[in-house]
Amino acid sequence: MVTINIDGKSVEVLEETTILKAAEQAGVWIPTMCHSEHLEPYGVCRLCSVEVVRGKRSRIVTACNFPVRGGMTIHTNSTKVQWLRKVIMELMLSRWPRVRAVKEMAERLDVKEPRFPSLERDEAEDACILCGMCVNMCNDVVKAGVLGFAHSGIKREVVLPFDERSDACIVCGACAHVCPTGHIK
């Protein structure tokens, strides 16, 4: 067990517990759009970024996959963290302004309008936000290897191999279960 400080609260947790789990234990909310208890965290959305202080050193890390160490002080809502989350949320809003999950998270983070030009590609309120949870579920948990990413940047998308239905898909629905927007039916 190690003792850490999260937003002024002293918390005792098992060493190697992620900051996100330690914060949950302390009753501190940290936003995330790509986290599921069923998957190994990989920090793609970056909304869970927090400021970690050890000694005189301060740095921004993703709470979902960063392990705690004794003596850490963690700020989940510092000025740096608020600024970073706002920028991330504005980018998400510029890309997916009609997606219900994105709008709800933006509202919760008090982000009204993105300052970035719209990059909208899909007008559905359940569009894919490229969190990768379906890909990770299919590849790492189910081990079917049916889903993957194609392209990069603004053209990035989740695809089936060669854009064809695969016999490897067992239609288990695990990908739909972890999708935060409900895009996968």
mmCIF file with all atom_site columns, C-alpha atoms in Angstrom:
data_model
loop_
_atom_site.group_PDB
_atom_site.id
_atom_site.type_symbol
_atom_site.label_atom_id
_atom_site.label_alt_id
_atom_site.label_comp_id
_atom_site.label_asym_id
_atom_site.label_entity_id
_atom_site.label_seq_id
_atom_site.pdbx_PDB_ins_code
_atom_site.Cartn_x
_atom_site.Cartn_y
_atom_site.Cartn_z
_atom_site.occupancy
_atom_site.B_iso_or_equiv
_atom_site.pdbx_formal_charge
_atom_site.auth_seq_id
_atom_site.auth_comp_id
_atom_site.auth_asym_id
_atom_site.auth_atom_id
_atom_site.pdbx_PDB_model_num
ATOM 1   C CA . MET A 1 1   ? 0.000   0.000   0.000   1.00 0.00 ? 1   MET A CA 1
ATOM 2   C CA . VAL A 1 2   ? 1.122   3.546   -0.755  1.00 0.00 ? 2   VAL A CA 1
ATOM 3   C CA . THR A 1 3   ? -0.267  6.903   0.278   1.00 0.00 ? 3   THR A CA 1
ATOM 4   C CA . ILE A 1 4   ? -0.902  9.543   -2.370  1.00 0.00 ? 4   ILE A CA 1
ATOM 5   C CA . ASN A 1 5   ? -2.604  12.915  -2.405  1.00 0.00 ? 5   ASN A CA 1
ATOM 6   C CA . ILE A 1 6   ? -5.412  13.494  -4.911  1.00 0.00 ? 6   ILE A CA 1
ATOM 7   C CA . ASP A 1 7   ? -6.820  17.023  -4.963  1.00 0.00 ? 7   ASP A CA 1
ATOM 8   C CA . GLY A 1 8   ? -5.947  17.490  -1.290  1.00 0.00 ? 8   GLY A CA 1
ATOM 9   C CA . LYS A 1 9   ? -7.315  14.103  -0.206  1.00 0.00 ? 9   LYS A CA 1
ATOM 10  C CA . SER A 1 10  ? -4.946  11.571  1.276   1.00 0.00 ? 10  SER A CA 1
ATOM 11  C CA . VAL A 1 11  ? -5.660  8.159   -0.254  1.00 0.00 ? 11  VAL A CA 1
ATOM 12  C CA . GLU A 1 12  ? -4.121  4.780   0.493   1.00 0.00 ? 12  GLU A CA 1
ATOM 13  C CA . VAL A 1 13  ? -4.086  2.381   -2.462  1.00 0.00 ? 13  VAL A CA 1
ATOM 14  C CA . LEU A 1 14  ? -2.161  -0.600  -3.727  1.00 0.00 ? 14  LEU A CA 1
ATOM 15  C CA . GLU A 1 15  ? 1.045   0.403   -5.479  1.00 0.00 ? 15  GLU A CA 1
ATOM 16  C CA . GLU A 1 16  ? 0.698   0.141   -9.280  1.00 0.00 ? 16  GLU A CA 1
ATOM 17  C CA . THR A 1 17  ? -3.016  1.033   -9.107  1.00 0.00 ? 17  THR A CA 1
ATOM 18  C CA . THR A 1 18  ? -3.778  3.456   -11.905 1.00 0.00 ? 18  THR A CA 1
ATOM 19  C CA . ILE A 1 19  ? -4.431  7.076   -11.010 1.00 0.00 ? 19  ILE A CA 1
ATOM 20  C CA . LEU A 1 20  ? -7.929  6.734   -12.482 1.00 0.00 ? 20  LEU A CA 1
ATOM 21  C CA . LYS A 1 21  ? -8.802  3.843   -10.138 1.00 0.00 ? 21  LYS A CA 1
ATOM 22  C CA . ALA A 1 22  ? -7.234  5.632   -7.166  1.00 0.00 ? 22  ALA A CA 1
ATOM 23  C CA . ALA A 1 23  ? -9.280  8.747   -7.959  1.00 0.00 ? 23  ALA A CA 1
ATOM 24  C CA . GLU A 1 24  ? -12.462 6.676   -8.203  1.00 0.00 ? 24  GLU A CA 1
ATOM 25  C CA . GLN A 1 25  ? -11.637 5.195   -4.801  1.00 0.00 ? 25  GLN A CA 1
ATOM 26  C CA . ALA A 1 26  ? -11.252 8.741   -3.454  1.00 0.00 ? 26  ALA A CA 1
ATOM 27  C CA . GLY A 1 27  ? -14.547 9.860   -4.988  1.00 0.00 ? 27  GLY A CA 1
ATOM 28  C CA . VAL A 1 28  ? -12.837 12.147  -7.513  1.00 0.00 ? 28  VAL A CA 1
ATOM 29  C CA . TRP A 1 29  ? -14.257 12.195  -11.046 1.00 0.00 ? 29  TRP A CA 1
ATOM 30  C CA . ILE A 1 30  ? -11.838 12.163  -13.980 1.00 0.00 ? 30  ILE A CA 1
ATOM 31  C CA . PRO A 1 31  ? -13.384 12.337  -17.476 1.00 0.00 ? 31  PRO A CA 1
ATOM 32  C CA . THR A 1 32  ? -12.673 9.693   -20.074 1.00 0.00 ? 32  THR A CA 1
ATOM 33  C CA . MET A 1 33  ? -14.132 8.647   -23.417 1.00 0.00 ? 33  MET A CA 1
ATOM 34  C CA . CYS A 1 34  ? -11.982 5.571   -24.080 1.00 0.00 ? 34  CYS A CA 1
ATOM 35  C CA . HIS A 1 35  ? -11.959 3.644   -20.811 1.00 0.00 ? 35  HIS A CA 1
ATOM 36  C CA . SER A 1 36  ? -13.664 0.327   -20.103 1.00 0.00 ? 36  SER A CA 1
ATOM 37  C CA . GLU A 1 37  ? -13.219 -2.069  -17.207 1.00 0.00 ? 37  GLU A CA 1
ATOM 38  C CA . HIS A 1 38  ? -13.073 -4.863  -19.802 1.00 0.00 ? 38  HIS A CA 1
ATOM 39  C CA . LEU A 1 39  ? -9.969  -3.550  -21.579 1.00 0.00 ? 39  LEU A CA 1
ATOM 40  C CA . GLU A 1 40  ? -6.404  -2.637  -20.778 1.00 0.00 ? 40  GLU A CA 1
ATOM 41  C CA . PRO A 1 41  ? -6.238  1.153   -20.671 1.00 0.00 ? 41  PRO A CA 1
ATOM 42  C CA . TYR A 1 42  ? -4.274  2.850   -23.409 1.00 0.00 ? 42  TYR A CA 1
ATOM 43  C CA . GLY A 1 43  ? -5.015  6.565   -23.048 1.00 0.00 ? 43  GLY A CA 1
ATOM 44  C CA . VAL A 1 44  ? -6.115  7.456   -26.564 1.00 0.00 ? 44  VAL A CA 1
ATOM 45  C CA . CYS A 1 45  ? -8.716  10.137  -25.790 1.00 0.00 ? 45  CYS A CA 1
ATOM 46  C CA . ARG A 1 46  ? -6.397  12.005  -23.376 1.00 0.00 ? 46  ARG A CA 1
ATOM 47  C CA . LEU A 1 47  ? -9.368  13.493  -21.470 1.00 0.00 ? 47  LEU A CA 1
ATOM 48  C CA . CYS A 1 48  ? -8.181  11.735  -18.326 1.00 0.00 ? 48  CYS A CA 1
ATOM 49  C CA . SER A 1 49  ? -4.985  13.791  -18.275 1.00 0.00 ? 49  SER A CA 1
ATOM 50  C CA . VAL A 1 50  ? -3.932  14.892  -14.789 1.00 0.00 ? 50  VAL A CA 1
ATOM 51  C CA . GLU A 1 51  ? -0.961  16.735  -13.309 1.00 0.00 ? 51  GLU A CA 1
ATOM 52  C CA . VAL A 1 52  ? 1.390   14.606  -11.218 1.00 0.00 ? 52  VAL A CA 1
ATOM 53  C CA . VAL A 1 53  ? 3.884   16.176  -8.830  1.00 0.00 ? 53  VAL A CA 1
ATOM 54  C CA . ARG A 1 54  ? 6.749   14.228  -7.297  1.00 0.00 ? 54  ARG A CA 1
ATOM 55  C CA . GLY A 1 55  ? 9.279   16.321  -5.484  1.00 0.00 ? 55  GLY A CA 1
ATOM 56  C CA . LYS A 1 56  ? 9.902   19.418  -7.597  1.00 0.00 ? 56  LYS A CA 1
ATOM 57  C CA . ARG A 1 57  ? 8.870   17.749  -10.844 1.00 0.00 ? 57  ARG A CA 1
ATOM 58  C CA . SER A 1 58  ? 5.422   18.255  -12.359 1.00 0.00 ? 58  SER A CA 1
ATOM 59  C CA . ARG A 1 59  ? 4.126   16.566  -15.476 1.00 0.00 ? 59  ARG A CA 1
ATOM 60  C CA . ILE A 1 60  ? 0.912   15.784  -17.310 1.00 0.00 ? 60  ILE A CA 1
ATOM 61  C CA . VAL A 1 61  ? 0.039   12.079  -17.627 1.00 0.00 ? 61  VAL A CA 1
ATOM 62  C CA . THR A 1 62  ? -2.999  10.018  -18.579 1.00 0.00 ? 62  THR A CA 1
ATOM 63  C CA . ALA A 1 63  ? -4.716  8.790   -15.422 1.00 0.00 ? 63  ALA A CA 1
ATOM 64  C CA . CYS A 1 64  ? -6.137  5.632   -16.987 1.00 0.00 ? 64  CYS A CA 1
ATOM 65  C CA . ASN A 1 65  ? -2.763  3.971   -17.504 1.00 0.00 ? 65  ASN A CA 1
ATOM 66  C CA . PHE A 1 66  ? -0.317  5.760   -15.198 1.00 0.00 ? 66  PHE A CA 1
ATOM 67  C CA . PRO A 1 67  ? 0.494   3.827   -11.995 1.00 0.00 ? 67  PRO A CA 1
ATOM 68  C CA . VAL A 1 68  ? 0.617   5.514   -8.605  1.00 0.00 ? 68  VAL A CA 1
ATOM 69  C CA . ARG A 1 69  ? 3.785   5.675   -6.526  1.00 0.00 ? 69  ARG A CA 1
ATOM 70  C CA . GLY A 1 70  ? 4.114   6.611   -2.890  1.00 0.00 ? 70  GLY A CA 1
ATOM 71  C CA . GLY A 1 71  ? 4.349   10.320  -2.193  1.00 0.00 ? 71  GLY A CA 1
ATOM 72  C CA . MET A 1 72  ? 2.667   11.427  -5.407  1.00 0.00 ? 72  MET A CA 1
ATOM 73  C CA . THR A 1 73  ? 0.520   14.512  -5.433  1.00 0.00 ? 73  THR A CA 1
ATOM 74  C CA . ILE A 1 74  ? -2.097  14.456  -8.165  1.00 0.00 ? 74  ILE A CA 1
ATOM 75  C CA . HIS A 1 75  ? -4.067  17.458  -9.377  1.00 0.00 ? 75  HIS A CA 1
ATOM 76  C CA . THR A 1 76  ? -7.088  16.450  -11.431 1.00 0.00 ? 76  THR A CA 1
ATOM 77  C CA . ASN A 1 77  ? -8.350  19.965  -12.046 1.00 0.00 ? 77  ASN A CA 1
ATOM 78  C CA . SER A 1 78  ? -5.341  22.297  -12.106 1.00 0.00 ? 78  SER A CA 1
ATOM 79  C CA . THR A 1 79  ? -5.159  25.210  -14.536 1.00 0.00 ? 79  THR A CA 1
ATOM 80  C CA . LYS A 1 80  ? -2.912  23.162  -16.863 1.00 0.00 ? 80  LYS A CA 1
ATOM 81  C CA . VAL A 1 81  ? -5.296  20.205  -16.779 1.00 0.00 ? 81  VAL A CA 1
ATOM 82  C CA . GLN A 1 82  ? -8.373  22.363  -17.364 1.00 0.00 ? 82  GLN A CA 1
ATOM 83  C CA . TRP A 1 83  ? -6.716  24.039  -20.352 1.00 0.00 ? 83  TRP A CA 1
ATOM 84  C CA . LEU A 1 84  ? -5.627  20.708  -21.860 1.00 0.00 ? 84  LEU A CA 1
ATOM 85  C CA . ARG A 1 85  ? -9.048  19.076  -21.422 1.00 0.00 ? 85  ARG A CA 1
ATOM 86  C CA . LYS A 1 86  ? -10.743 22.112  -22.928 1.00 0.00 ? 86  LYS A CA 1
ATOM 87  C CA . VAL A 1 87  ? -8.541  21.944  -26.040 1.00 0.00 ? 87  VAL A CA 1
ATOM 88  C CA . ILE A 1 88  ? -9.096  18.186  -26.381 1.00 0.00 ? 88  ILE A CA 1
ATOM 89  C CA . MET A 1 89  ? -12.839 18.619  -25.984 1.00 0.00 ? 89  MET A CA 1
ATOM 90  C CA . GLU A 1 90  ? -12.905 21.479  -28.509 1.00 0.00 ? 90  GLU A CA 1
ATOM 91  C CA . LEU A 1 91  ? -11.098 19.259  -31.019 1.00 0.00 ? 91  LEU A CA 1
ATOM 92  C CA . MET A 1 92  ? -13.599 16.471  -30.409 1.00 0.00 ? 92  MET A CA 1
ATOM 93  C CA . LEU A 1 93  ? -16.506 18.903  -30.791 1.00 0.00 ? 93  LEU A CA 1
ATOM 94  C CA . SER A 1 94  ? -15.105 20.240  -34.051 1.00 0.00 ? 94  SER A CA 1
ATOM 95  C CA . ARG A 1 95  ? -14.928 16.690  -35.399 1.00 0.00 ? 95  ARG A CA 1
ATOM 96  C CA . TRP A 1 96  ? -18.134 15.228  -33.908 1.00 0.00 ? 96  TRP A CA 1
ATOM 97  C CA . PRO A 1 97  ? -20.465 18.139  -33.016 1.00 0.00 ? 97  PRO A CA 1
ATOM 98  C CA . ARG A 1 98  ? -23.647 16.047  -33.218 1.00 0.00 ? 98  ARG A CA 1
ATOM 99  C CA . VAL A 1 99  ? -22.476 12.958  -31.333 1.00 0.00 ? 99  VAL A CA 1
ATOM 100 C CA . ARG A 1 100 ? -24.499 12.756  -28.140 1.00 0.00 ? 100 ARG A CA 1
ATOM 101 C CA . ALA A 1 101 ? -21.660 11.343  -25.980 1.00 0.00 ? 101 ALA A CA 1
ATOM 102 C CA . VAL A 1 102 ? -19.287 14.113  -27.120 1.00 0.00 ? 102 VAL A CA 1
ATOM 103 C CA . LYS A 1 103 ? -21.879 16.852  -26.527 1.00 0.00 ? 103 LYS A CA 1
ATOM 104 C CA . GLU A 1 104 ? -22.632 15.494  -23.044 1.00 0.00 ? 104 GLU A CA 1
ATOM 105 C CA . MET A 1 105 ? -18.946 15.347  -22.095 1.00 0.00 ? 105 MET A CA 1
ATOM 106 C CA . ALA A 1 106 ? -18.373 18.857  -23.483 1.00 0.00 ? 106 ALA A CA 1
ATOM 107 C CA . GLU A 1 107 ? -21.267 20.128  -21.391 1.00 0.00 ? 107 GLU A CA 1
ATOM 108 C CA . ARG A 1 108 ? -19.910 18.424  -18.293 1.00 0.00 ? 108 ARG A CA 1
ATOM 109 C CA . LEU A 1 109 ? -16.507 20.047  -18.925 1.00 0.00 ? 109 LEU A CA 1
ATOM 110 C CA . ASP A 1 110 ? -18.174 23.423  -19.596 1.00 0.00 ? 110 ASP A CA 1
ATOM 111 C CA . VAL A 1 111 ? -17.013 23.583  -23.205 1.00 0.00 ? 111 VAL A CA 1
ATOM 112 C CA . LYS A 1 112 ? -19.527 25.466  -25.321 1.00 0.00 ? 112 LYS A CA 1
ATOM 113 C CA . GLU A 1 113 ? -18.083 26.053  -28.778 1.00 0.00 ? 113 GLU A CA 1
ATOM 114 C CA . PRO A 1 114 ? -14.867 24.834  -30.388 1.00 0.00 ? 114 PRO A CA 1
ATOM 115 C CA . ARG A 1 115 ? -12.501 27.496  -31.649 1.00 0.00 ? 115 ARG A CA 1
ATOM 116 C CA . PHE A 1 116 ? -11.341 25.131  -34.378 1.00 0.00 ? 116 PHE A CA 1
ATOM 117 C CA . PRO A 1 117 ? -12.939 24.841  -37.815 1.00 0.00 ? 117 PRO A CA 1
ATOM 118 C CA . SER A 1 118 ? -15.428 22.014  -38.216 1.00 0.00 ? 118 SER A CA 1
ATOM 119 C CA . LEU A 1 119 ? -13.955 18.739  -39.429 1.00 0.00 ? 119 LEU A CA 1
ATOM 120 C CA . GLU A 1 120 ? -17.306 16.982  -39.306 1.00 0.00 ? 120 GLU A CA 1
ATOM 121 C CA . ARG A 1 121 ? -17.606 13.915  -41.497 1.00 0.00 ? 121 ARG A CA 1
ATOM 122 C CA . ASP A 1 122 ? -20.672 12.225  -40.075 1.00 0.00 ? 122 ASP A CA 1
ATOM 123 C CA . GLU A 1 123 ? -23.909 13.864  -39.026 1.00 0.00 ? 123 GLU A CA 1
ATOM 124 C CA . ALA A 1 124 ? -25.198 10.948  -36.930 1.00 0.00 ? 124 ALA A CA 1
ATOM 125 C CA . GLU A 1 125 ? -25.540 11.435  -33.198 1.00 0.00 ? 125 GLU A CA 1
ATOM 126 C CA . ASP A 1 126 ? -23.954 8.007   -32.717 1.00 0.00 ? 126 ASP A CA 1
ATOM 127 C CA . ALA A 1 127 ? -20.931 8.406   -35.041 1.00 0.00 ? 127 ALA A CA 1
ATOM 128 C CA . CYS A 1 128 ? -17.675 6.580   -34.349 1.00 0.00 ? 128 CYS A CA 1
ATOM 129 C CA . ILE A 1 129 ? -15.274 8.765   -32.345 1.00 0.00 ? 129 ILE A CA 1
ATOM 130 C CA . LEU A 1 130 ? -12.271 6.514   -33.093 1.00 0.00 ? 130 LEU A CA 1
ATOM 131 C CA . CYS A 1 131 ? -11.696 5.594   -29.450 1.00 0.00 ? 131 CYS A CA 1
ATOM 132 C CA . GLY A 1 132 ? -10.509 2.136   -30.529 1.00 0.00 ? 132 GLY A CA 1
ATOM 133 C CA . MET A 1 133 ? -12.332 0.243   -27.808 1.00 0.00 ? 133 MET A CA 1
ATOM 134 C CA . CYS A 1 134 ? -14.119 -1.974  -30.348 1.00 0.00 ? 134 CYS A CA 1
ATOM 135 C CA . VAL A 1 135 ? -10.803 -2.765  -32.039 1.00 0.00 ? 135 VAL A CA 1
ATOM 136 C CA . ASN A 1 136 ? -9.150  -3.610  -28.712 1.00 0.00 ? 136 ASN A CA 1
ATOM 137 C CA . MET A 1 137 ? -12.101 -5.735  -27.587 1.00 0.00 ? 137 MET A CA 1
ATOM 138 C CA . CYS A 1 138 ? -12.118 -7.683  -30.854 1.00 0.00 ? 138 CYS A CA 1
ATOM 139 C CA . ASN A 1 139 ? -8.346  -8.173  -30.983 1.00 0.00 ? 139 ASN A CA 1
ATOM 140 C CA . ASP A 1 140 ? -7.245  -8.390  -27.346 1.00 0.00 ? 140 ASP A CA 1
ATOM 141 C CA . VAL A 1 141 ? -10.209 -9.911  -25.509 1.00 0.00 ? 141 VAL A CA 1
ATOM 142 C CA . VAL A 1 142 ? -12.277 -11.859 -28.044 1.00 0.00 ? 142 VAL A CA 1
ATOM 143 C CA . LYS A 1 143 ? -9.134  -12.640 -30.098 1.00 0.00 ? 143 LYS A CA 1
ATOM 144 C CA . ALA A 1 144 ? -11.086 -12.595 -33.372 1.00 0.00 ? 144 ALA A CA 1
ATOM 145 C CA . GLY A 1 145 ? -8.932  -9.930  -35.030 1.00 0.00 ? 145 GLY A CA 1
ATOM 146 C CA . VAL A 1 146 ? -11.794 -8.745  -37.199 1.00 0.00 ? 146 VAL A CA 1
ATOM 147 C CA . LEU A 1 147 ? -11.596 -4.975  -36.605 1.00 0.00 ? 147 LEU A CA 1
ATOM 148 C CA . GLY A 1 148 ? -8.714  -2.614  -37.231 1.00 0.00 ? 148 GLY A CA 1
ATOM 149 C CA . PHE A 1 149 ? -7.814  0.949   -38.150 1.00 0.00 ? 149 PHE A CA 1
ATOM 150 C CA . ALA A 1 150 ? -7.173  2.204   -41.662 1.00 0.00 ? 150 ALA A CA 1
ATOM 151 C CA . HIS A 1 151 ? -5.607  5.471   -42.768 1.00 0.00 ? 151 HIS A CA 1
ATOM 152 C CA . SER A 1 152 ? -4.394  8.242   -40.486 1.00 0.00 ? 152 SER A CA 1
ATOM 153 C CA . GLY A 1 153 ? -5.335  11.742  -39.441 1.00 0.00 ? 153 GLY A CA 1
ATOM 154 C CA . ILE A 1 154 ? -8.730  13.017  -40.549 1.00 0.00 ? 154 ILE A CA 1
ATOM 155 C CA . LYS A 1 155 ? -9.209  9.948   -42.780 1.00 0.00 ? 155 LYS A CA 1
ATOM 156 C CA . ARG A 1 156 ? -8.716  7.417   -39.962 1.00 0.00 ? 156 ARG A CA 1
ATOM 157 C CA . GLU A 1 157 ? -11.530 4.895   -39.612 1.00 0.00 ? 157 GLU A CA 1
ATOM 158 C CA . VAL A 1 158 ? -12.368 1.534   -38.056 1.00 0.00 ? 158 VAL A CA 1
ATOM 159 C CA . VAL A 1 159 ? -12.624 -1.107  -40.766 1.00 0.00 ? 159 VAL A CA 1
ATOM 160 C CA . LEU A 1 160 ? -12.981 -4.796  -41.459 1.00 0.00 ? 160 LEU A CA 1
ATOM 161 C CA . PRO A 1 161 ? -9.978  -6.393  -43.186 1.00 0.00 ? 161 PRO A CA 1
ATOM 162 C CA . PHE A 1 162 ? -10.183 -5.607  -46.899 1.00 0.00 ? 162 PHE A CA 1
ATOM 163 C CA . ASP A 1 163 ? -13.582 -4.002  -46.190 1.00 0.00 ? 163 ASP A CA 1
ATOM 164 C CA . GLU A 1 164 ? -15.215 -7.438  -46.335 1.00 0.00 ? 164 GLU A CA 1
ATOM 165 C CA . ARG A 1 165 ? -17.230 -9.330  -43.753 1.00 0.00 ? 165 ARG A CA 1
ATOM 166 C CA . SER A 1 166 ? -15.012 -11.903 -42.098 1.00 0.00 ? 166 SER A CA 1
ATOM 167 C CA . ASP A 1 167 ? -15.838 -15.459 -41.110 1.00 0.00 ? 167 ASP A CA 1
ATOM 168 C CA . ALA A 1 168 ? -13.670 -14.836 -38.043 1.00 0.00 ? 168 ALA A CA 1
ATOM 169 C CA . CYS A 1 169 ? -16.393 -12.570 -36.628 1.00 0.00 ? 169 CYS A CA 1
ATOM 170 C CA . ILE A 1 170 ? -18.406 -14.639 -34.168 1.00 0.00 ? 170 ILE A CA 1
ATOM 171 C CA . VAL A 1 171 ? -21.105 -11.938 -33.831 1.00 0.00 ? 171 VAL A CA 1
ATOM 172 C CA . CYS A 1 172 ? -20.545 -11.849 -30.079 1.00 0.00 ? 172 CYS A CA 1
ATOM 173 C CA . GLY A 1 173 ? -21.523 -8.176  -29.710 1.00 0.00 ? 173 GLY A CA 1
ATOM 174 C CA . ALA A 1 174 ? -18.549 -7.382  -27.463 1.00 0.00 ? 174 ALA A CA 1
ATOM 175 C CA . CYS A 1 175 ? -17.532 -4.504  -29.747 1.00 0.00 ? 175 CYS A CA 1
ATOM 176 C CA . ALA A 1 176 ? -21.007 -2.986  -29.456 1.00 0.00 ? 176 ALA A CA 1
ATOM 177 C CA . HIS A 1 177 ? -20.941 -3.438  -25.678 1.00 0.00 ? 177 HIS A CA 1
ATOM 178 C CA . VAL A 1 178 ? -17.865 -1.215  -25.244 1.00 0.00 ? 178 VAL A CA 1
ATOM 179 C CA . CYS A 1 179 ? -18.756 1.434   -27.854 1.00 0.00 ? 179 CYS A CA 1
ATOM 180 C CA . PRO A 1 180 ? -19.293 4.726   -25.960 1.00 0.00 ? 180 PRO A CA 1
ATOM 181 C CA . THR A 1 181 ? -21.469 6.280   -28.670 1.00 0.00 ? 181 THR A CA 1
ATOM 182 C CA . GLY A 1 182 ? -23.667 3.324   -29.610 1.00 0.00 ? 182 GLY A CA 1
ATOM 183 C CA . HIS A 1 183 ? -22.329 3.477   -33.170 1.00 0.00 ? 183 HIS A CA 1
ATOM 184 C CA . ILE A 1 184 ? -21.937 -0.290  -33.406 1.00 0.00 ? 184 ILE A CA 1
ATOM 185 C CA . LYS A 1 185 ? -25.297 -2.013  -33.448 1.00 0.00 ? 185 LYS A CA 1
#
